[in-house]
Coordinates of C-alpha atoms and ligand atoms in Angstrom, one line a residue:
Chain A
M1 CA 4.6 3.1 -9.0
S2 CA 2.7 4.6 -12.2
E3 CA -0.2 6.5 -12.0
Y4 CA -3.1 4.0 -11.9
K5 CA -5.5 4.9 -14.9
H6 CA -9.4 4.8 -14.4
S7 CA -12.4 3.5 -16.5
V8 CA -15.0 5.0 -14.0
S9 CA -15.1 8.6 -14.8
L10 CA -17.6 11.6 -14.0
D11 CA -19.6 13.7 -16.5
L12 CA -19.6 17.3 -14.6
E13 CA -22.5 18.2 -16.5
K14 CA -24.7 15.8 -15.8
C15 CA -23.4 15.6 -11.5
K16 CA -25.9 17.2 -9.3
G17 CA -24.0 16.7 -6.1
C18 CA -26.7 15.1 -4.5
T19 CA -24.4 12.8 -2.3
H20 CA -26.0 9.6 -3.4
C21 CA -22.5 8.3 -4.6
L22 CA -20.5 9.5 -1.5
R23 CA -21.2 7.4 1.4
R24 CA -21.8 4.5 -0.6
C25 CA -18.3 4.4 -2.0
P26 CA -16.4 1.2 -0.4
T27 CA -12.9 2.9 -0.1
E28 CA -14.3 6.8 0.2
A29 CA -12.9 7.9 -3.1
I30 CA -15.7 10.6 -3.6
R31 CA -15.8 13.8 -1.9
I32 CA -18.5 16.4 -3.3
R33 CA -16.1 19.8 -4.1
D34 CA -18.1 22.9 -5.5
G35 CA -21.4 21.3 -5.8
H36 CA -20.5 18.2 -8.1
A37 CA -18.6 15.1 -6.7
V38 CA -14.7 14.2 -7.4
I39 CA -13.1 10.8 -7.9
D40 CA -9.7 10.5 -5.9
P41 CA -7.8 8.5 -8.4
A42 CA -5.2 7.0 -5.3
R43 CA -8.4 5.3 -3.9
C44 CA -11.2 4.4 -6.6
I45 CA -11.1 0.4 -7.3
D46 CA -13.1 0.7 -10.4
C47 CA -16.2 -1.4 -9.0
G48 CA -18.9 0.4 -10.3
E49 CA -21.0 1.0 -7.4
C50 CA -21.2 5.0 -8.1
I51 CA -22.3 4.0 -11.6
R52 CA -24.9 1.5 -10.3
L53 CA -26.5 4.1 -8.0
C54 CA -26.3 7.8 -9.4
P55 CA -29.6 8.8 -10.1
H56 CA -28.8 11.4 -12.7
K57 CA -26.5 8.6 -14.7
A58 CA -23.5 11.3 -14.0
K59 CA -20.8 8.3 -13.3
K60 CA -19.7 6.3 -16.6
A61 CA -17.4 3.3 -17.6
I62 CA -15.0 4.3 -20.3
Y63 CA -14.3 1.4 -22.6
D64 CA -13.9 1.1 -26.7
K65 CA -16.8 1.5 -29.2
F66 CA -17.6 -1.7 -31.3
S67 CA -17.2 1.0 -34.5
S68 CA -13.8 2.1 -33.4
L69 CA -12.6 -1.2 -33.9
P70 CA -9.7 -1.1 -36.5
K71 CA -11.5 -3.6 -39.1
D72 CA -8.6 -4.0 -41.2
K73 CA -6.5 -5.9 -38.9
Y74 CA -7.5 -9.7 -37.7
L75 CA -10.0 -9.4 -35.1
I76 CA -10.5 -12.0 -32.2
A77 CA -13.5 -11.5 -30.2
L78 CA -13.0 -12.9 -27.1
P79 CA -16.6 -13.2 -25.1
A80 CA -16.8 -13.6 -21.4
P81 CA -19.3 -16.2 -20.4
T82 CA -21.4 -14.0 -18.8
F83 CA -22.1 -13.1 -22.3
Y84 CA -24.0 -16.1 -22.7
G85 CA -26.6 -15.4 -20.2
Q86 CA -27.8 -12.1 -22.1
F87 CA -29.7 -13.7 -24.8
E88 CA -33.5 -15.2 -24.4
N89 CA -33.7 -18.4 -25.9
L90 CA -29.9 -19.4 -26.4
D91 CA -29.6 -22.8 -26.0
D92 CA -26.7 -23.1 -27.9
I93 CA -23.4 -20.7 -27.6
D94 CA -22.7 -21.9 -31.4
Y95 CA -25.1 -19.3 -32.8
L96 CA -23.9 -16.7 -30.6
L97 CA -20.2 -17.2 -32.1
Q98 CA -21.5 -17.2 -35.7
G99 CA -23.3 -14.2 -34.7
L100 CA -19.9 -12.6 -33.9
L101 CA -18.2 -13.5 -37.3
D102 CA -21.1 -12.0 -38.8
L103 CA -20.4 -8.5 -36.8
G104 CA -17.2 -8.8 -38.8
F105 CA -15.1 -10.2 -36.3
D106 CA -12.0 -13.0 -38.2
D107 CA -12.6 -15.4 -35.3
V108 CA -14.0 -16.1 -31.3
F109 CA -11.8 -17.6 -28.8
E110 CA -14.1 -18.7 -25.9
V111 CA -12.7 -16.9 -22.2
A112 CA -14.4 -19.8 -20.2
C113 CA -11.7 -22.1 -22.0
A114 CA -9.2 -20.1 -20.2
A115 CA -10.8 -20.1 -17.1
E116 CA -10.8 -23.9 -17.7
L117 CA -7.3 -24.1 -17.8
V118 CA -6.9 -21.5 -14.7
T119 CA -9.2 -24.1 -13.1
D120 CA -6.8 -27.2 -13.5
Y121 CA -3.6 -24.7 -12.8
T122 CA -5.5 -23.4 -9.9
R123 CA -5.7 -26.9 -8.5
K124 CA -2.2 -27.9 -9.2
F125 CA -1.3 -24.8 -7.1
L126 CA -3.0 -25.7 -4.1
H127 CA -0.9 -29.0 -4.1
S128 CA 2.3 -27.2 -5.0
G129 CA 3.3 -26.5 -1.5
K130 CA 4.0 -23.5 -2.2
A131 CA 0.3 -22.2 -1.6
V132 CA 0.2 -19.1 1.1
Y133 CA -3.5 -20.2 2.7
P134 CA -6.4 -19.1 1.8
V135 CA -5.3 -18.5 -1.3
I136 CA -7.6 -15.6 -2.8
S137 CA -8.6 -15.6 -6.4
S138 CA -6.8 -12.8 -8.4
A139 CA -9.8 -13.0 -11.2
C140 CA -11.4 -10.2 -10.3
P141 CA -9.5 -6.9 -10.5
V142 CA -11.3 -5.1 -8.0
V143 CA -10.6 -7.4 -5.6
V144 CA -7.0 -7.1 -6.5
R145 CA -7.0 -3.8 -6.2
L146 CA -8.9 -3.5 -2.9
V147 CA -6.5 -6.4 -1.6
T148 CA -3.0 -4.2 -3.0
L149 CA -4.4 -0.7 -1.3
R150 CA -6.0 -1.6 2.1
F151 CA -4.8 -5.4 2.9
P152 CA -1.5 -5.2 1.6
T153 CA -0.4 -7.9 4.0
L154 CA -2.9 -10.6 2.2
V155 CA -1.1 -9.8 -1.1
P156 CA 0.7 -13.0 -0.9
H157 CA -2.6 -15.0 -0.7
L158 CA -3.0 -13.5 -4.1
L159 CA -3.4 -16.2 -6.1
P160 CA -0.2 -16.1 -8.9
I161 CA -2.1 -17.2 -11.8
Q162 CA -3.3 -15.3 -14.7
P163 CA -6.8 -14.3 -15.1
P164 CA -8.6 -15.7 -17.7
V165 CA -9.2 -13.1 -20.0
E166 CA -5.4 -12.6 -20.3
L167 CA -4.8 -16.2 -20.9
A168 CA -7.3 -16.4 -23.5
G169 CA -6.1 -13.4 -25.1
R170 CA -2.7 -15.6 -25.0
L171 CA -4.1 -18.4 -26.2
A172 CA -6.3 -16.6 -28.8
R173 CA -3.2 -15.4 -30.8
Q174 CA -1.5 -18.3 -30.7
K175 CA -4.4 -20.1 -32.3
A176 CA -4.8 -17.4 -35.1
K177 CA -0.9 -17.9 -36.0
A178 CA -1.2 -21.4 -35.7
K179 CA -4.0 -21.6 -38.4
N180 CA -2.6 -18.3 -40.7
P181 CA 1.0 -18.3 -40.2
S182 CA 1.6 -15.7 -42.4
L183 CA -0.5 -13.2 -39.5
K184 CA 2.2 -11.5 -38.0
D185 CA 1.5 -10.2 -34.1
E186 CA 0.5 -7.0 -35.2
D187 CA -1.7 -8.0 -37.7
I188 CA -3.8 -9.3 -34.7
V189 CA -6.2 -7.4 -32.4
T190 CA -7.6 -9.0 -29.5
V191 CA -11.6 -7.7 -28.3
F192 CA -12.4 -8.7 -25.1
I193 CA -16.5 -8.4 -24.5
S194 CA -16.1 -7.3 -20.7
P195 CA -19.3 -7.1 -17.9
C196 CA -17.5 -4.5 -16.1
P197 CA -15.2 -1.7 -16.4
A198 CA -12.9 -3.0 -13.9
K199 CA -11.5 -5.1 -17.0
V200 CA -11.0 -2.2 -18.9
S201 CA -8.6 -0.9 -15.9
Y202 CA -6.7 -3.9 -15.6
V203 CA -5.9 -4.0 -19.5
K204 CA -5.4 -0.1 -19.7
N205 CA -2.7 -0.6 -16.8
S206 CA -1.4 -4.0 -17.3
T207 CA -0.4 -2.9 -21.3
D208 CA 1.2 0.1 -19.4
G209 CA 4.3 -2.5 -18.8
G210 CA 3.7 -4.1 -22.9
K211 CA 2.2 -7.4 -20.9
S212 CA -1.4 -7.6 -21.5
S213 CA -2.6 -9.6 -24.4
I214 CA -5.6 -7.8 -24.8
D215 CA -6.0 -4.8 -27.4
Y216 CA -9.2 -3.6 -27.0
V217 CA -12.1 -4.1 -24.5
V218 CA -15.8 -3.7 -25.5
S219 CA -19.1 -4.0 -23.1
I220 CA -21.6 -6.6 -23.1
S221 CA -24.1 -4.6 -23.0
D222 CA -23.1 -2.8 -26.7
M223 CA -22.3 -5.7 -28.2
Y224 CA -25.6 -7.4 -27.1
F225 CA -27.4 -4.8 -29.8
E226 CA -25.1 -5.6 -32.2
L227 CA -25.7 -8.9 -32.1
L228 CA -29.4 -9.1 -31.5
N229 CA -29.4 -7.9 -35.4
V230 CA -27.2 -10.7 -36.7
M231 CA -28.6 -13.1 -34.7
K232 CA -32.1 -12.9 -36.1
N233 CA -30.9 -14.6 -39.2
K234 CA -30.3 -17.9 -37.6
V235 CA -26.8 -18.6 -39.9
T236 CA -26.2 -22.2 -39.5
P237 CA -23.2 -21.4 -37.0
V238 CA -19.7 -22.9 -38.2
P239 CA -17.9 -22.4 -34.7
Y240 CA -18.2 -25.0 -32.3
S241 CA -18.0 -23.5 -28.6
K242 CA -15.2 -25.7 -26.7
T243 CA -15.9 -24.7 -23.1
G244 CA -17.7 -27.1 -20.7
M245 CA -20.1 -26.9 -17.6
V246 CA -16.7 -25.3 -15.4
G247 CA -15.6 -22.4 -18.0
I248 CA -19.6 -21.3 -18.0
G249 CA -19.6 -21.6 -14.2
W250 CA -16.9 -18.9 -13.8
A251 CA -19.8 -16.3 -14.5
I252 CA -21.4 -17.1 -11.4
S253 CA -20.4 -16.7 -8.1
G254 CA -19.2 -19.9 -6.5
G255 CA -18.4 -21.0 -9.8
E256 CA -14.6 -21.0 -9.8
S257 CA -14.4 -22.1 -6.5
S258 CA -16.6 -25.2 -6.4
S259 CA -14.9 -26.5 -9.4
L260 CA -11.6 -26.9 -7.9
M261 CA -13.1 -30.2 -6.1
N262 CA -12.1 -29.0 -2.7
D263 CA -14.7 -28.3 0.2
H264 CA -12.7 -25.8 2.1
Y265 CA -13.5 -22.8 0.4
L266 CA -15.8 -19.5 0.9
A267 CA -17.5 -18.0 -2.2
A268 CA -18.3 -14.1 -1.3
D269 CA -19.6 -11.7 -3.9
G270 CA -21.0 -8.2 -3.4
I271 CA -18.3 -5.3 -2.6
E272 CA -19.5 -5.1 0.8
N273 CA -18.9 -8.4 1.7
V274 CA -16.1 -9.1 -0.1
I275 CA -14.8 -6.4 2.2
K276 CA -16.0 -8.1 5.2
V277 CA -14.5 -11.2 4.1
L278 CA -11.3 -9.8 3.7
E279 CA -11.2 -7.8 6.9
D280 CA -12.0 -11.3 8.8
I281 CA -8.9 -13.4 6.9
D282 CA -6.9 -10.3 8.1
T283 CA -7.7 -10.8 11.4
E284 CA -7.3 -14.6 10.9
Q285 CA -10.7 -15.6 11.7
H286 CA -11.0 -18.3 9.1
P287 CA -9.4 -21.2 9.9
N288 CA -9.2 -24.3 7.9
L289 CA -10.1 -22.4 4.6
D290 CA -8.1 -23.4 1.4
F291 CA -9.6 -21.2 -1.7
V292 CA -11.5 -17.9 -1.1
E293 CA -13.5 -17.2 -4.6
L294 CA -14.2 -13.2 -4.3
N295 CA -16.1 -11.0 -6.9
A296 CA -16.8 -7.1 -6.3
C297 CA -20.0 -7.8 -8.3
S298 CA -23.4 -9.2 -6.7
G299 CA -23.7 -12.7 -7.8
G300 CA -20.4 -12.5 -9.2
C301 CA -19.7 -11.4 -13.0
V302 CA -23.1 -12.2 -13.8
G303 CA -23.6 -9.0 -12.0
G304 CA -21.3 -6.7 -13.7
V305 CA -22.4 -2.8 -14.7
L306 CA -21.8 -3.5 -18.1
T307 CA -24.0 -6.2 -18.6
M308 CA -27.8 -5.9 -19.8
E309 CA -30.1 -8.8 -18.1
N310 CA -30.7 -9.0 -14.7
P311 CA -28.1 -11.2 -12.8
Y312 CA -30.6 -13.9 -11.5
I313 CA -32.1 -14.4 -14.8
C314 CA -28.7 -14.7 -16.5
R315 CA -27.7 -17.4 -13.7
V316 CA -30.5 -19.5 -14.9
R317 CA -30.0 -19.2 -18.6
L318 CA -26.5 -19.8 -17.3
R319 CA -27.5 -23.3 -16.3
N320 CA -29.9 -24.0 -18.7
I321 CA -27.0 -23.6 -21.2
R322 CA -24.6 -25.8 -18.6
R323 CA -26.8 -28.5 -18.7
Y324 CA -25.8 -31.0 -21.5
L325 CA -22.2 -29.8 -21.7
P326 CA -19.1 -32.3 -20.8
V327 CA -18.0 -30.9 -17.0
S328 CA -14.4 -29.4 -18.9
Q329 CA -13.1 -29.4 -22.2
N330 CA -9.9 -27.8 -21.6
H331 CA -7.5 -29.3 -19.3
A332 CA -3.6 -28.2 -18.5
S333 CA -0.3 -29.6 -19.6
E334 CA 0.5 -32.3 -17.5
G335 CA 3.3 -32.1 -15.0
D336 CA 3.4 -30.1 -11.6
E337 CA 5.0 -27.2 -12.6
L338 CA 3.2 -23.9 -14.2
P339 CA 4.1 -22.8 -17.5
D340 CA 5.4 -19.7 -17.5
Y341 CA 3.0 -17.8 -19.1
V342 CA 0.6 -18.5 -16.7
K343 CA 2.2 -17.1 -13.4
L344 CA 1.4 -13.9 -12.5
D345 CA 3.3 -11.3 -9.8
F346 CA 1.9 -8.9 -7.8
D347 CA 2.9 -5.8 -7.1
S348 CA 4.4 -5.7 -3.3
E349 CA 5.8 -2.3 -2.9
Y350 CA 2.3 -1.1 -2.6
E351 CA 1.7 2.2 -1.7
A352 CA -1.0 1.5 0.9
V353 CA -3.6 4.4 0.8
S354 CA -4.1 3.0 4.7
K355 CA -0.8 4.5 5.6
L356 CA -0.8 7.9 6.5
G357 CA 1.9 10.3 7.0
T358 CA 5.7 9.9 5.7
S359 CA 7.2 8.4 8.7
R360 CA 5.7 6.9 12.3
R361 CA 6.2 10.3 14.2
H362 CA 4.3 12.0 11.4
A363 CA 1.8 9.8 11.4
I364 CA 1.7 9.9 14.9
K365 CA 1.0 13.5 15.5
L366 CA -1.4 13.4 12.2
M367 CA -3.6 11.0 14.2
A368 CA -3.4 13.0 17.0
D369 CA -4.5 15.7 15.2
I370 CA -7.2 13.7 13.2
Q371 CA -8.5 12.8 16.7
N372 CA -8.7 16.4 17.7
V373 CA -10.7 17.1 15.3
F374 CA -12.8 14.5 14.9
S375 CA -13.6 15.0 18.7
T376 CA -15.7 18.1 17.6
L377 CA -17.7 16.8 15.0
P378 CA -21.3 15.9 15.8
E379 CA -20.8 12.0 14.4
L380 CA -23.7 12.3 12.1
D381 CA -22.2 11.3 9.0
C382 CA -24.3 13.5 6.8
G383 CA -22.6 14.3 3.9
S384 CA -23.0 17.7 3.7
C385 CA -19.4 18.9 4.0
G386 CA -18.8 17.2 0.8
S387 CA -17.0 14.1 2.8
P388 CA -18.4 10.7 3.6
T389 CA -18.2 10.4 7.4
C390 CA -17.3 12.9 10.1
R391 CA -13.9 10.9 10.6
A392 CA -13.1 11.2 6.9
F393 CA -13.7 14.6 7.0
A394 CA -11.4 15.2 10.3
E395 CA -8.6 13.3 8.0
D396 CA -9.5 15.9 5.1
V397 CA -9.1 18.8 7.1
V398 CA -6.3 17.7 8.5
K399 CA -4.5 17.1 5.4
G400 CA -5.6 20.4 4.0
K401 CA -8.3 19.0 2.0
A402 CA -11.4 20.5 3.2
D403 CA -12.1 23.2 5.0
Y404 CA -13.1 23.0 8.9
G405 CA -16.1 25.7 8.3
E406 CA -17.9 23.6 5.6
C407 CA -19.4 21.3 8.7
I408 CA -22.7 22.1 9.0
A409 CA -22.6 21.6 12.7
V410 CA -19.3 23.4 13.5
M411 CA -21.2 26.4 11.2
R412 CA -24.2 26.6 13.4
E413 CA -22.3 26.7 16.4
K414 CA -20.0 29.9 15.0
L415 CA -23.6 31.4 14.3
R416 CA -24.9 31.0 17.7
G417 CA -21.6 32.2 19.1
K418 CA -22.2 35.6 16.6
T419 CA -25.8 35.9 18.2
N420 CA -24.9 35.5 21.9
G421 CA -22.1 37.8 21.6
E422 CA -24.2 40.4 20.2
N423 CA -26.7 39.3 23.2
N424 CA -24.1 39.9 24.9
D425 CA -22.9 43.3 24.1
G426 CA -24.4 45.4 26.9
K427 CA -23.4 43.7 29.6
Chain B
M1 CA -8.8 10.8 23.6
S2 CA -6.1 13.5 24.1
E3 CA -2.6 14.2 22.5
Q4 CA 0.2 14.1 25.3
N5 CA 3.6 14.6 24.8
E6 CA 3.8 12.5 21.4
C7 CA 2.0 10.0 22.7
L8 CA -1.8 9.3 20.8
T9 CA -4.3 8.3 22.9
Y10 CA -7.2 6.1 22.6
S11 CA -10.3 4.8 24.9
F12 CA -12.6 1.9 24.2
D13 CA -15.9 1.0 26.1
V14 CA -15.6 -2.7 26.5
D15 CA -19.3 -3.4 27.1
G16 CA -20.0 -6.2 28.8
E17 CA -23.5 -6.9 28.4
N18 CA -23.0 -7.6 24.4
F19 CA -20.9 -10.6 24.2
T20 CA -21.4 -10.7 20.6
S21 CA -19.6 -7.0 20.1
A22 CA -16.6 -8.6 22.7
G23 CA -13.3 -8.5 20.3
E24 CA -14.2 -5.1 18.5
A25 CA -11.7 -2.8 20.0
S26 CA -9.0 -4.9 18.8
V27 CA -10.1 -4.4 15.6
Q28 CA -10.4 -0.7 16.0
V29 CA -6.6 -1.1 17.6
K30 CA -5.5 -3.2 14.2
R31 CA -6.5 -0.2 11.6
I32 CA -5.4 2.6 14.0
L33 CA -1.7 0.9 14.0
R34 CA -1.4 -0.3 10.3
R35 CA -2.5 3.6 9.6
I36 CA 0.6 4.8 11.2
G37 CA 2.4 2.2 9.5
F38 CA 3.8 -0.3 12.2
D39 CA 5.1 -3.2 10.7
P40 CA 2.6 -6.7 10.6
E41 CA 4.5 -8.5 13.3
T42 CA 3.7 -5.8 16.3
I43 CA 0.3 -5.0 14.8
K44 CA -0.7 -8.8 15.3
R45 CA 1.2 -9.3 18.9
V46 CA -0.6 -6.0 19.6
S47 CA -4.1 -7.1 18.4
I48 CA -3.8 -10.5 19.9
A49 CA -3.3 -9.2 23.4
M50 CA -6.0 -6.7 23.1
Y51 CA -8.5 -9.0 21.8
E52 CA -7.8 -11.7 24.9
G53 CA -7.4 -9.1 27.5
E54 CA -10.7 -7.5 26.0
I55 CA -12.7 -11.0 26.1
N56 CA -11.6 -11.5 29.7
M57 CA -12.8 -8.3 30.7
V58 CA -16.3 -9.4 29.2
I59 CA -16.6 -13.0 30.5
H60 CA -14.8 -12.6 34.3
A61 CA -15.3 -9.1 35.0
G62 CA -18.6 -7.8 33.2
G63 CA -17.2 -5.3 31.1
G64 CA -14.4 -2.4 31.2
V65 CA -12.3 0.3 29.4
A66 CA -9.6 -0.5 27.0
E67 CA -6.9 2.3 26.5
L68 CA -4.4 2.6 24.1
F69 CA -1.1 4.6 24.0
V70 CA 1.1 4.9 20.8
Y71 CA 4.4 6.0 21.2
E72 CA 7.2 6.2 18.0
D73 CA 8.5 3.1 19.5
K74 CA 6.1 1.5 21.9
I75 CA 2.8 0.5 22.3
V76 CA 1.0 0.5 25.7
M77 CA -2.2 -1.3 26.4
K78 CA -4.5 -0.7 29.9
L79 CA -7.6 -2.8 30.5
T80 CA -9.3 -1.8 33.6
D81 CA -12.3 -3.5 34.8
H82 CA -14.5 -2.9 38.2
G83 CA -14.5 -7.0 38.2
P84 CA -14.4 -9.5 41.1
G85 CA -10.4 -9.5 40.6
I86 CA -8.2 -12.4 40.3
A87 CA -7.7 -14.3 43.5
D88 CA -5.0 -15.9 42.5
V89 CA -2.5 -14.5 40.0
S90 CA 0.0 -17.2 39.6
L91 CA -2.5 -19.8 39.3
A92 CA -4.8 -17.8 36.8
M93 CA -1.5 -17.4 34.5
Q94 CA -1.0 -21.1 34.1
E95 CA -1.9 -22.3 30.6
G96 CA -5.4 -24.0 30.9
F97 CA -6.6 -23.0 34.2
S98 CA -10.2 -21.2 34.0
T99 CA -12.6 -20.1 35.4
A100 CA -15.3 -19.5 32.7
P101 CA -18.5 -21.2 32.6
D102 CA -20.1 -23.7 30.2
N103 CA -22.1 -21.8 28.1
I104 CA -18.9 -20.0 27.4
R105 CA -17.0 -22.5 27.1
S106 CA -19.2 -23.9 24.3
L107 CA -18.3 -20.7 22.3
G108 CA -14.7 -21.9 21.8
F109 CA -13.9 -19.5 24.8
G110 CA -12.2 -20.4 28.2
A111 CA -9.2 -22.4 27.2
G112 CA -7.5 -20.9 30.1
M113 CA -4.6 -19.3 27.3
G114 CA -5.6 -15.8 27.4
L115 CA -3.7 -14.4 30.0
P116 CA -0.7 -16.9 29.2
N117 CA -0.9 -15.7 25.4
M118 CA -1.4 -12.1 26.4
K119 CA 2.1 -12.6 28.5
R120 CA 3.6 -14.6 25.4
Y121 CA 3.1 -11.4 23.2
T122 CA 4.1 -8.4 25.1
D123 CA 7.2 -7.3 25.9
D124 CA 5.9 -6.5 29.3
M125 CA 2.7 -7.3 31.5
V126 CA 1.9 -5.7 35.0
I127 CA -1.5 -7.4 36.6
D128 CA -3.0 -4.8 39.0
T129 CA -5.9 -6.7 41.1
K130 CA -7.8 -6.4 44.1
L131 CA -11.0 -9.2 45.4
G132 CA -14.1 -7.8 45.2
E133 CA -12.8 -4.2 43.7
G134 CA -10.8 -4.6 40.1
T135 CA -8.1 -5.1 38.1
T136 CA -5.9 -3.2 36.0
I137 CA -3.2 -5.2 33.5
T138 CA -0.8 -2.8 31.6
M139 CA 0.8 -4.8 28.9
T140 CA 4.1 -2.9 26.6
V141 CA 4.9 -4.0 23.3
N142 CA 8.4 -2.4 21.8
V143 CA 8.5 -1.6 18.2
Ligands
LIG1 N1 -10.4 -9.3 34.0 C1 -10.5 -10.5 35.0 N2 -11.1 -10.3 35.9 C2 -11.3 -11.4 36.9 N3 -10.8 -12.6 36.9 C3 -10.2 -12.8 35.2 C4 -9.8 -11.8 34.6 N4 -8.9 -12.2 33.1 C5 -8.8 -13.5 33.4 N5 -9.4 -13.7 35.1 C6 -9.1 -15.3 35.9 O1 -8.1 -16.2 35.2 C7 -8.4 -17.2 34.3 C8 -7.3 -17.2 33.5 O2 -7.5 -16.3 32.3 P1 -7.5 -16.4 30.8 O3 -5.8 -17.4 30.9 O4 -7.6 -15.6 29.5 O5 -8.1 -18.1 30.4 P2 -10.0 -18.0 29.9 O6 -10.4 -16.6 30.1 O7 -9.6 -19.2 28.8 O8 -10.2 -18.7 31.2 C9 -9.5 -16.7 34.1 O9 -10.7 -18.0 33.9 C10 -10.2 -15.6 35.1 O10 -10.8 -17.2 36.4
LIG2 S1 -24.7 10.0 -7.1 FE1 -22.8 11.4 -7.1 S2 -22.0 11.6 -9.1 FE2 -24.3 11.0 -9.6 S3 -25.3 13.3 -9.0 FE3 -25.4 12.7 -7.2 S4 -23.3 13.2 -6.4 FE4 -23.2 13.1 -8.7
LIG3 S1 -15.9 3.1 -8.8 FE1 -16.3 2.2 -6.8 S2 -14.0 3.0 -5.7 FE2 -14.5 4.2 -7.5 S3 -15.4 6.3 -7.1 FE3 -17.1 4.6 -8.0 S4 -17.4 3.5 -6.0 FE4 -15.6 4.5 -5.8
LIG4 S1 -16.6 -9.5 -10.1 FE1 -16.3 -9.8 -12.9 S2 -17.8 -8.5 -13.2 FE2 -17.4 -7.8 -11.5 S3 -15.5 -5.8 -11.1 FE3 -15.2 -8.2 -10.7 S4 -14.7 -9.0 -12.7 FE4 -15.9 -7.6 -13.2
LIG5 MG1 -9.3 -15.6 28.6

């Protein structure tokens, strides 16, 4: 498996080693070493939690800047539905789409439209007899990575349908070529306007195999400021939004699943809740569920770390925008078979981080060593050793990634031992 | 929690007072086995057997201790309690036999399938019980 490329990174200059992020990382990917945070790329799922809570703004997301887009190409903007909820008093999406053209994009394709297709295809898939229940949504890349790394036995449950953004990129290209037959593939550049760094990583990693239809990923927050300027002009819009209520609903937790017209669903949001639900499904505690929608961010994509507006406000605005829209304006082709281009395969030859050691014998030995170290630790989970918990520290020690003497309790014991030793000298 | 000739040992207190935490040892066990890299089927068998045994200790015996012994080629669970003991083991082993009180049944427990399932999902099960003294159930799953 090739190395996973991340979009969450650390600014060494700014990091104070304060340990705020240490214990809050859901996959225990962070350690404090030499006074600052270090992210283990094999474990990080790009959830953005550490960006949210670092008080020193030392954690940042890497994405493309608007100014770096190749302006001489045929640029297509792909706004995520969350984008629509960032603006005050926007009741007609057409103004936003026009604003993107005014900024210099040659064309716009709404990700919400592709989302409506994914909804249709998902409905078909649930009836196909091929579904492994409960089917788990694969739209949030954090969830997909979390499942493949920590819940490998649930991989067969992941919805094998391309996420809306991928489908949008593909359809946008098709549409552009139909409109301008002289356009060649290499002239077209698709630009996703993203709510989160996870989507950036998704694109970086799937382009690896030449697979992603997305070329650039810019942030909703940057584009918000760019658009504010041009939208002031209130140019009468030329483009028409082609999404319905369903497509916009995808920005909000519960939107994807409620549009499936199937009552046997569960929708959970926020990374901690997502992990709890996955643990439950893994122990078969949720019978009679057909579909599970999981969003790493609180509230759904409206809570993405690259958005501007508070997720609750955003949700209200989206509800207003949706109010007078048709239910759905994009429908999958007839027939029960899914077209090949919407199908998605998951890496099943996972490199489970949750697995220890090279063989079972080796793993048992390591586990025993970890237990032995752990049993001497105070179970304070104080973080001063630089590991998130005493258990993680014990493991780090056994793996040679941490020095046993770094534990303050161990240190104190040693000191006490020394002073006792001196006192006993006279005996 | 010590190491004795290539056997990894864990011990879990199963709290008889706190019904809401019943089943937690089973989750821990599952985590441990998965990290070692046992196959999903083995893990499922062990965690179901552990879960049923644990629940029985809470419902019928006021709690106890669950121990896990992990070998390269087998997994042994030993559940020890100091409850009332089982009067008639072959009766208790029958599907559907249960002495669980109504309030427990209303939670969905007490279907009388625990012991039969523990036997079904393991390769070997030994019940050692004495009225008024307690019960020790030892189960082995071969890998
Ligand atoms: N650890 C135990 N101590 C005392 N009695 C037990 C114990 N485990 C099981 N039993 C007895 O065996 C019966 C059958 O157990 P089981 O098959 O698990 O069914 P259930 O727990 O649903 O009653 C129980 O109702 C109880 O009378
Ligand atoms: S929260 Fe983490 S990244 Fe931010 S300053 Fe503290 S240790 Fe560094
Ligand atoms: S992005 Fe998420 S998984 Fe990665 S280091 Fe930060 S908190 Fe941990
Ligand atoms: S919930 Fe949405 S915004 Fe958040 S990480 Fe997942 S895809 Fe990105
Ligand atoms: Mg029982």
